[in-house]
CSV table of C-alpha atoms in Angstrom, one decimal:
chain,number,residue,atom,x,y,z
A,288,UNK,CA,0.0,0.0,0.0
A,289,UNK,CA,1.2,3.5,-0.8
A,290,UNK,CA,0.4,6.8,0.9
A,291,UNK,CA,1.4,10.3,-0.3
A,292,UNK,CA,1.7,12.8,2.6
A,293,UNK,CA,2.0,16.5,2.0
A,294,UNK,CA,4.1,18.2,4.7
A,295,UNK,CA,7.3,16.6,6.0
A,296,UNK,CA,7.5,18.9,9.0
A,297,UNK,CA,7.4,17.8,12.6
A,298,UNK,CA,3.7,16.9,12.6
A,299,UNK,CA,4.0,15.1,9.2
A,300,UNK,CA,7.0,13.0,10.3
A,301,UNK,CA,6.3,12.7,14.0
A,302,UNK,CA,2.6,11.9,13.8
A,303,UNK,CA,0.9,11.2,10.5
A,304,UNK,CA,3.9,9.5,8.8
A,305,UNK,CA,4.6,7.5,11.9
A,306,UNK,CA,1.1,6.0,12.1
A,307,UNK,CA,0.9,5.4,8.3
A,308,UNK,CA,4.2,3.5,8.3
A,309,UNK,CA,3.2,1.5,11.3
A,310,UNK,CA,0.0,0.4,9.4
A,311,UNK,CA,2.0,-0.9,6.5
A,312,UNK,CA,2.0,2.0,4.1
A,313,UNK,CA,5.0,3.0,2.0
A,314,UNK,CA,5.0,6.8,2.7
A,315,UNK,CA,6.1,9.3,0.1
A,316,UNK,CA,6.4,12.8,1.7
A,317,UNK,CA,5.9,15.8,-0.5
A,318,UNK,CA,7.5,19.0,0.7
A,319,UNK,CA,9.5,22.1,-0.3
A,320,UNK,CA,12.3,21.8,2.3
A,321,UNK,CA,15.3,20.8,0.2
A,322,UNK,CA,17.3,19.4,3.1
A,323,UNK,CA,14.5,17.3,4.6
A,324,UNK,CA,13.4,16.0,1.2
A,325,UNK,CA,16.9,15.0,0.1
A,326,UNK,CA,17.6,13.3,3.4
A,327,UNK,CA,14.3,11.4,3.4
A,328,UNK,CA,14.9,10.2,-0.2
A,329,UNK,CA,18.5,9.2,0.6
A,330,UNK,CA,18.0,7.5,4.0
A,331,UNK,CA,14.4,6.0,3.6
A,332,UNK,CA,13.9,6.3,7.4
A,333,UNK,CA,14.0,8.7,10.3
A,334,UNK,CA,13.8,8.7,14.1
A,335,UNK,CA,10.9,9.8,16.3
A,336,UNK,CA,11.5,10.2,20.0
A,337,UNK,CA,8.7,10.4,22.6
A,338,UNK,CA,8.9,13.2,25.1
A,339,UNK,CA,8.6,10.9,28.1
A,340,UNK,CA,10.8,9.8,31.0
A,341,UNK,CA,12.1,6.9,29.0
A,342,UNK,CA,12.5,8.9,25.8
A,343,UNK,CA,11.8,5.9,23.6
A,344,UNK,CA,12.9,6.3,20.0
A,345,UNK,CA,11.1,4.6,17.0
A,346,UNK,CA,12.7,4.4,13.6
A,347,UNK,CA,10.1,5.0,10.9
A,348,UNK,CA,11.0,3.0,7.8
A,349,UNK,CA,9.8,2.6,4.2
A,350,UNK,CA,9.6,6.3,3.4
A,351,UNK,CA,10.8,8.5,0.6
A,352,UNK,CA,10.2,12.1,-0.5
A,353,UNK,CA,9.5,14.4,-3.5
A,354,UNK,CA,10.3,18.1,-3.7
A,355,UNK,CA,7.2,19.7,-5.0
A,356,UNK,CA,9.1,22.8,-6.1
A,357,UNK,CA,11.1,20.9,-8.6
A,358,UNK,CA,9.2,17.7,-9.2
A,359,UNK,CA,5.5,18.5,-9.2
A,360,UNK,CA,4.8,16.1,-12.0
A,361,UNK,CA,6.5,13.3,-10.0
A,362,UNK,CA,4.3,14.2,-7.0
A,363,UNK,CA,1.1,14.1,-9.2
A,364,UNK,CA,2.2,10.6,-10.5
A,365,UNK,CA,2.7,9.4,-7.0
A,366,UNK,CA,-0.9,10.4,-6.2
A,367,UNK,CA,-2.1,8.6,-9.3
A,368,UNK,CA,-0.6,5.4,-7.9
A,369,UNK,CA,-1.4,5.8,-4.2
A,370,UNK,CA,-4.0,4.3,-1.9
A,371,UNK,CA,-4.2,7.3,0.5
A,372,UNK,CA,-3.3,11.0,0.4
A,373,UNK,CA,-2.9,13.0,3.7
A,374,UNK,CA,-1.8,16.5,4.5
A,375,UNK,CA,-0.3,18.3,7.5
A,376,UNK,CA,0.8,21.7,5.9
A,377,UNK,CA,-1.4,24.2,7.7
A,378,UNK,CA,-4.9,25.1,6.5
A,379,UNK,CA,-3.7,28.2,4.7
A,380,UNK,CA,-1.4,26.1,2.5
A,381,UNK,CA,-4.1,23.7,1.3
A,382,UNK,CA,-4.9,25.9,-1.7
A,383,UNK,CA,-1.3,25.8,-2.8
A,384,UNK,CA,-1.1,22.0,-2.9
A,385,UNK,CA,-4.5,21.5,-4.4
A,386,UNK,CA,-3.2,21.9,-8.0
A,387,UNK,CA,-0.8,19.0,-7.6
A,388,UNK,CA,-3.6,16.8,-6.1
A,389,UNK,CA,-5.9,17.8,-9.0
A,390,UNK,CA,-3.2,16.8,-11.5
A,391,UNK,CA,-2.8,13.5,-9.7
A,392,UNK,CA,-6.5,12.8,-9.9
A,393,UNK,CA,-6.5,13.6,-13.7
A,394,UNK,CA,-3.7,11.1,-14.1
A,395,UNK,CA,-5.4,8.5,-11.9
A,396,UNK,CA,-8.6,8.7,-14.1
A,397,UNK,CA,-6.6,8.6,-17.4
A,398,UNK,CA,-4.5,5.6,-16.3
A,399,UNK,CA,-7.5,3.8,-14.9
A,400,UNK,CA,-6.0,3.2,-11.5
A,401,UNK,CA,-8.0,0.7,-9.5
A,402,UNK,CA,-9.4,1.3,-6.1
A,403,UNK,CA,-11.0,4.2,-4.3
A,404,UNK,CA,-8.8,7.0,-3.0
A,405,UNK,CA,-9.2,8.8,0.3
A,406,UNK,CA,-7.7,12.3,0.8
A,407,UNK,CA,-7.5,13.4,4.4
A,408,UNK,CA,-6.4,16.9,5.5
A,409,UNK,CA,-4.9,16.5,9.0
A,410,UNK,CA,-5.0,20.2,9.8
A,411,UNK,CA,-5.9,22.2,12.9
A,412,UNK,CA,-9.2,23.4,11.4
A,413,UNK,CA,-12.8,22.4,11.2
A,414,UNK,CA,-13.7,20.8,7.9
A,415,UNK,CA,-10.1,20.7,6.6
A,416,UNK,CA,-10.7,18.0,4.0
A,417,UNK,CA,-13.9,19.7,2.8
A,418,UNK,CA,-11.9,22.9,2.3
A,419,UNK,CA,-9.2,20.9,0.4
A,420,UNK,CA,-11.9,19.3,-1.8
A,421,UNK,CA,-13.2,22.7,-2.9
A,422,UNK,CA,-9.7,23.8,-3.8
A,423,UNK,CA,-9.0,20.6,-5.7
A,424,UNK,CA,-12.3,20.6,-7.6
A,425,UNK,CA,-11.6,24.2,-8.7
A,426,UNK,CA,-8.8,22.7,-10.8
A,427,UNK,CA,-10.8,19.9,-12.4
A,428,UNK,CA,-13.0,19.8,-15.4
A,429,UNK,CA,-16.7,18.8,-15.1
A,430,UNK,CA,-16.1,15.2,-16.3
A,431,UNK,CA,-13.2,14.6,-13.9
A,432,UNK,CA,-15.3,16.1,-11.0
A,433,UNK,CA,-18.0,13.5,-11.8
A,434,UNK,CA,-15.4,10.8,-11.8
A,435,UNK,CA,-14.0,12.0,-8.5
A,436,UNK,CA,-17.4,11.9,-6.9
A,437,UNK,CA,-17.5,8.2,-7.5
A,438,UNK,CA,-13.9,7.4,-6.8
A,439,UNK,CA,-12.3,9.9,-4.4
A,440,UNK,CA,-13.5,10.8,-0.9
A,441,UNK,CA,-12.4,13.7,1.3
A,442,UNK,CA,-13.3,12.6,4.9
A,443,UNK,CA,-12.8,15.3,7.5
A,444,UNK,CA,-10.5,14.7,10.4
A,445,UNK,CA,-9.5,16.0,13.8
A,446,UNK,CA,-5.9,15.7,14.9
A,447,UNK,CA,-4.2,16.3,18.2
A,448,UNK,CA,-0.5,15.9,19.2
A,449,UNK,CA,1.8,18.5,20.7
A,450,UNK,CA,5.0,18.8,18.6
A,451,UNK,CA,6.9,21.9,19.8
A,452,UNK,CA,9.5,23.9,17.8
A,453,UNK,CA,12.8,22.1,17.9
A,454,UNK,CA,16.2,21.9,16.4
A,455,UNK,CA,18.4,18.8,16.2
A,456,UNK,CA,21.7,17.9,14.6
A,457,UNK,CA,19.9,15.3,12.6
A,458,UNK,CA,17.4,17.3,10.4
A,459,UNK,CA,15.0,14.3,10.3
A,460,UNK,CA,14.8,13.7,14.1
A,461,UNK,CA,11.6,14.8,15.7
A,462,UNK,CA,10.4,14.8,19.3
A,463,UNK,CA,6.7,14.4,20.0
A,464,UNK,CA,4.5,14.0,23.1
A,465,UNK,CA,3.3,10.4,23.9
A,466,UNK,CA,-0.4,11.4,23.7
A,467,UNK,CA,-2.1,11.6,20.3
A,468,UNK,CA,-5.6,11.5,18.8
A,469,UNK,CA,-6.6,11.2,15.1
A,470,UNK,CA,-10.3,11.0,14.5
A,471,UNK,CA,-11.7,10.5,11.0
A,472,UNK,CA,-15.3,10.8,9.8
A,473,UNK,CA,-16.1,7.2,8.7
A,474,UNK,CA,-19.5,8.3,7.3
A,475,UNK,CA,-17.6,10.1,4.5
A,476,UNK,CA,-15.5,7.1,3.5
A,477,UNK,CA,-16.0,4.3,1.0
A,478,UNK,CA,-16.8,0.9,2.4
A,479,UNK,CA,-13.9,-1.5,2.8
A,480,UNK,CA,-11.2,1.1,3.4
A,481,UNK,CA,-7.9,0.1,5.0
A,482,UNK,CA,-7.9,1.1,8.7
A,483,UNK,CA,-4.9,3.0,9.9
A,484,UNK,CA,-3.8,1.6,13.3
A,485,UNK,CA,-4.3,4.3,15.9
A,486,UNK,CA,-7.0,6.3,14.1
A,487,UNK,CA,-10.4,6.6,15.7
A,488,UNK,CA,-13.1,6.3,13.1
A,489,UNK,CA,-16.4,8.0,14.1
A,490,UNK,CA,-19.8,8.5,12.6
A,491,UNK,CA,-20.0,12.1,13.8
A,492,UNK,CA,-16.9,14.1,13.8
A,493,UNK,CA,-18.1,17.5,15.0
A,494,UNK,CA,-18.1,16.5,18.8
A,495,UNK,CA,-14.5,15.4,18.5
A,496,UNK,CA,-13.4,18.4,16.5
A,497,UNK,CA,-15.0,20.9,19.0
A,498,UNK,CA,-13.8,18.9,22.0
A,499,UNK,CA,-10.2,19.2,20.8
A,500,UNK,CA,-10.5,22.8,19.5
A,501,UNK,CA,-12.3,24.1,22.7
A,502,UNK,CA,-10.1,22.2,25.1
A,503,UNK,CA,-6.6,21.7,23.7
A,504,UNK,CA,-6.4,24.8,21.5
A,505,UNK,CA,-8.5,27.1,23.7
A,506,UNK,CA,-6.5,25.9,26.8
A,507,UNK,CA,-3.1,26.2,25.1
A,508,UNK,CA,-3.7,29.8,23.9
A,509,UNK,CA,-5.1,30.7,27.3
A,510,UNK,CA,-2.0,29.4,28.9
A,511,UNK,CA,0.1,31.3,26.4
A,512,UNK,CA,-1.6,34.7,26.8
A,513,UNK,CA,-1.8,34.5,30.6
A,514,UNK,CA,1.7,33.2,30.7
A,515,UNK,CA,2.9,36.1,28.5
A,516,UNK,CA,1.4,38.6,30.8
A,517,UNK,CA,3.0,36.8,33.8
A,518,UNK,CA,6.4,37.0,32.1
A,519,UNK,CA,6.9,33.3,31.3
A,520,UNK,CA,8.9,32.2,28.3
A,521,UNK,CA,7.5,28.7,27.9
A,522,UNK,CA,4.2,26.9,28.4
A,523,UNK,CA,5.8,24.5,30.8
A,524,UNK,CA,7.1,27.4,33.0
A,525,UNK,CA,3.7,29.0,32.8
A,526,UNK,CA,2.0,25.8,33.9
A,527,UNK,CA,4.1,25.9,37.1
A,528,UNK,CA,2.4,29.2,37.9
A,529,UNK,CA,-0.8,28.7,39.9
A,530,UNK,CA,-2.4,31.9,38.5
A,531,UNK,CA,-1.9,30.6,35.0
A,532,UNK,CA,-3.2,27.1,35.9
A,533,UNK,CA,-6.3,28.6,37.6
A,534,UNK,CA,-7.1,30.8,34.6
A,535,UNK,CA,-6.8,27.8,32.2
A,536,UNK,CA,-9.0,25.7,34.5
A,537,UNK,CA,-11.6,28.4,34.6
A,538,UNK,CA,-11.6,28.8,30.8
A,539,UNK,CA,-11.9,25.0,30.3
A,540,UNK,CA,-14.7,24.9,32.8
A,541,UNK,CA,-16.6,27.2,30.5
A,542,UNK,CA,-15.9,25.4,27.3
A,543,UNK,CA,-16.5,22.1,29.0
A,544,UNK,CA,-20.0,23.2,30.0
A,545,UNK,CA,-20.7,24.0,26.3
A,546,UNK,CA,-19.4,20.7,25.1
A,547,UNK,CA,-21.5,18.7,27.7
A,548,UNK,CA,-24.6,20.7,26.9
A,549,UNK,CA,-24.2,20.5,23.1
A,550,UNK,CA,-22.7,17.1,22.5
A,551,UNK,CA,-23.8,15.1,25.6
A,552,UNK,CA,-20.3,14.3,26.8
A,553,UNK,CA,-20.2,12.8,30.3
A,554,UNK,CA,-19.2,15.5,32.8
A,555,UNK,CA,-17.0,13.1,34.6
A,556,UNK,CA,-15.3,11.8,31.5
A,557,UNK,CA,-14.8,15.3,30.1
A,558,UNK,CA,-13.3,16.5,33.4
A,559,UNK,CA,-10.8,13.6,33.1
A,560,UNK,CA,-10.1,14.7,29.6
A,561,UNK,CA,-9.4,18.2,30.9
A,562,UNK,CA,-7.0,16.9,33.5
A,563,UNK,CA,-5.1,14.9,30.8
A,564,UNK,CA,-4.8,18.1,28.7
A,565,UNK,CA,-3.4,20.1,31.7
A,566,UNK,CA,-0.9,17.3,32.3
A,567,UNK,CA,0.2,17.5,28.7
A,568,UNK,CA,0.7,21.3,28.8
A,569,UNK,CA,2.9,20.8,31.9
A,570,UNK,CA,5.0,17.9,30.5
A,571,UNK,CA,8.5,18.7,31.6
A,572,UNK,CA,10.0,16.8,28.7
A,573,UNK,CA,8.5,19.3,26.2
A,574,UNK,CA,9.7,22.9,25.8
A,575,UNK,CA,7.0,24.9,24.0
A,576,UNK,CA,7.6,28.7,23.7
A,577,UNK,CA,4.8,31.0,24.8
A,578,UNK,CA,5.6,33.1,21.6
A,579,UNK,CA,4.9,30.1,19.4
A,580,UNK,CA,1.6,29.0,21.1
A,581,UNK,CA,0.4,32.6,21.2
A,582,UNK,CA,1.3,33.3,17.6
A,583,UNK,CA,-1.3,34.4,15.1
A,584,UNK,CA,-3.7,36.1,17.6
A,585,UNK,CA,-6.0,37.4,14.8
A,586,UNK,CA,-6.7,33.8,13.7
A,587,UNK,CA,-7.3,32.8,17.3
A,588,UNK,CA,-9.7,35.7,17.8
A,589,UNK,CA,-11.7,35.0,14.6
A,590,UNK,CA,-15.4,34.2,14.9
A,591,UNK,CA,-15.2,30.4,14.2
A,592,UNK,CA,-12.1,29.7,16.3
A,593,UNK,CA,-11.1,28.7,19.8
A,594,UNK,CA,-12.2,31.7,21.8
A,595,UNK,CA,-15.1,33.5,20.2
A,596,UNK,CA,-16.9,30.3,19.0
A,597,UNK,CA,-17.2,28.6,22.4
A,598,UNK,CA,-18.0,32.0,24.1
A,599,UNK,CA,-20.9,32.6,21.6
A,600,UNK,CA,-22.2,29.1,22.2
A,601,UNK,CA,-21.9,29.6,25.9
A,602,UNK,CA,-23.9,32.8,25.6
A,603,UNK,CA,-26.6,31.1,23.5
A,604,UNK,CA,-26.9,28.3,26.1
A,605,UNK,CA,-27.0,30.9,28.9
A,606,UNK,CA,-23.7,29.6,30.3
A,607,UNK,CA,-20.7,31.4,31.6
A,608,UNK,CA,-18.1,33.0,29.2
A,609,UNK,CA,-16.3,35.6,31.3
A,610,UNK,CA,-12.9,33.8,31.4
A,611,UNK,CA,-13.1,33.2,27.6
A,612,UNK,CA,-13.7,37.0,27.2
A,613,UNK,CA,-10.8,37.6,29.5
A,614,UNK,CA,-8.5,35.6,27.3
A,615,UNK,CA,-9.7,37.7,24.3
A,616,UNK,CA,-8.6,40.7,26.3
A,617,UNK,CA,-5.3,39.1,27.0
A,618,UNK,CA,-4.8,38.3,23.3
A,619,UNK,CA,-5.0,42.0,22.5
A,620,UNK,CA,-2.0,42.6,24.8
A,621,UNK,CA,0.1,40.0,23.1
A,622,UNK,CA,3.1,41.7,21.4
A,623,UNK,CA,5.5,39.8,19.2
A,624,UNK,CA,7.6,41.8,16.7
A,625,UNK,CA,8.2,38.7,14.4
A,626,UNK,CA,4.6,37.7,14.2
A,627,UNK,CA,2.8,39.6,11.4
A,628,UNK,CA,-0.6,39.1,13.0
A,629,UNK,CA,0.5,40.4,16.4
A,630,UNK,CA,2.0,43.4,14.7
A,631,UNK,CA,-1.2,44.0,12.7
A,632,UNK,CA,-3.3,43.7,15.8
A,633,UNK,CA,-1.3,46.2,17.8
A,634,UNK,CA,-1.4,48.6,14.8
A,635,UNK,CA,-5.2,48.3,14.8
A,636,UNK,CA,-5.4,49.0,18.5
A,637,UNK,CA,-3.3,52.2,18.0
A,638,UNK,CA,-5.3,53.4,15.0
A,639,UNK,CA,-8.8,52.3,15.7
A,640,UNK,CA,-9.0,51.6,19.4
A,641,UNK,CA,-9.8,48.5,21.3
A,642,UNK,CA,-13.6,48.3,20.7
A,643,UNK,CA,-13.3,48.7,16.9
A,644,UNK,CA,-10.4,46.2,16.8
A,645,UNK,CA,-12.5,43.6,18.7
A,646,UNK,CA,-15.4,44.0,16.3
A,647,UNK,CA,-13.0,43.9,13.3
A,648,UNK,CA,-11.4,40.6,14.2
A,649,UNK,CA,-14.0,38.8,16.3
A,650,UNK,CA,-17.2,39.8,14.5
A,651,UNK,CA,-18.8,40.8,17.8
A,652,UNK,CA,-20.6,44.1,17.6
A,653,UNK,CA,-19.9,46.7,20.3
A,654,UNK,CA,-23.2,46.1,22.0
A,655,UNK,CA,-22.7,42.3,22.4
A,656,UNK,CA,-22.2,41.2,26.0
A,657,UNK,CA,-19.1,39.2,25.1
A,658,UNK,CA,-17.6,42.2,23.3
A,659,UNK,CA,-18.3,44.3,26.4
A,660,UNK,CA,-16.8,41.8,28.7
A,661,UNK,CA,-13.7,41.3,26.6
A,662,UNK,CA,-13.2,45.1,26.3
A,663,UNK,CA,-13.6,45.6,30.1
A,664,UNK,CA,-11.0,42.9,30.8
A,665,UNK,CA,-8.6,44.4,28.2
A,666,UNK,CA,-8.8,47.9,29.8
A,667,UNK,CA,-8.4,46.4,33.3
A,668,UNK,CA,-5.4,44.2,32.2
A,669,UNK,CA,-3.8,47.1,30.4
A,670,UNK,CA,-4.1,49.4,33.4
A,671,UNK,CA,-2.6,46.7,35.7
A,672,UNK,CA,0.5,46.1,33.5
């Protein structure tokens, strides 16, 4: 069995490629990093180390790589011959790889390749595969689209594994946390698909996507923004600060109430999930910079993302949202000169003021109670600095 995976970064190698190889796939990575691609193609293997006390290392074998900058046609041919296509490139990059996938589908149809194909976007976004499908279909003619509807599926997925920024002497080595979750919407797949060991196949994906987004991602950025204001450099350092931990717990209590009310999760089981997440954030074997986790505050403040979405749902369910609003106020105070979104956000605050900036980036009008709460927290936090 052959799999093509777009994105040979830390998530691609340390999570998706690891599981695919472990399930018997020959994995062909497609990436633009010259060093990583050449080393993967030369060595055909790479090490993955778990961030645990034992620091166990697994050698992932049966891999190769293609440079999509210089060999796009070769990448398209690999897709034509593959059994599975996955991505871990970042949701904003999906439109840039869609053309190569479309070319691969055209070749697959022309060559009469047997078997159904699944294309799974393993991105930190709701409906990543559905978004990728739209980009791919934009590059297909009507006849190929009809063929693809019968032969290619784009099941949505939710992925979760903390892989911090890291540098090693070996450019292929990657360190990952032991915990992972990869859920795929089985209802969007063709019958008889080959199951990847370690993947959780579900009939309804939204509860798992929102549980991850509103717990892991919401909690992580809450720790980052509170940790930043407390002067901490890393998430692990921040999670040793009781004020940070208490803030994150309060935020996750609010998002947890939404998840229980909306999706029927057991309160006891969800609380256990929260405790697991807090332990992951504090893992001393990981070093994750506050600047990395807090990066891209505009995206994190957007209407459908990890802060505004659960706050709005809490408001609609007549549940608490004050600590989520406080985190929004904290995000407005996040300054990072090498983060374009943080720079843009600070410029907007200077030029338009806090209220207009909140409306611009969250979609919450000035009269909305969440907007008012976030603005009040921002002004108080700014005064206390």
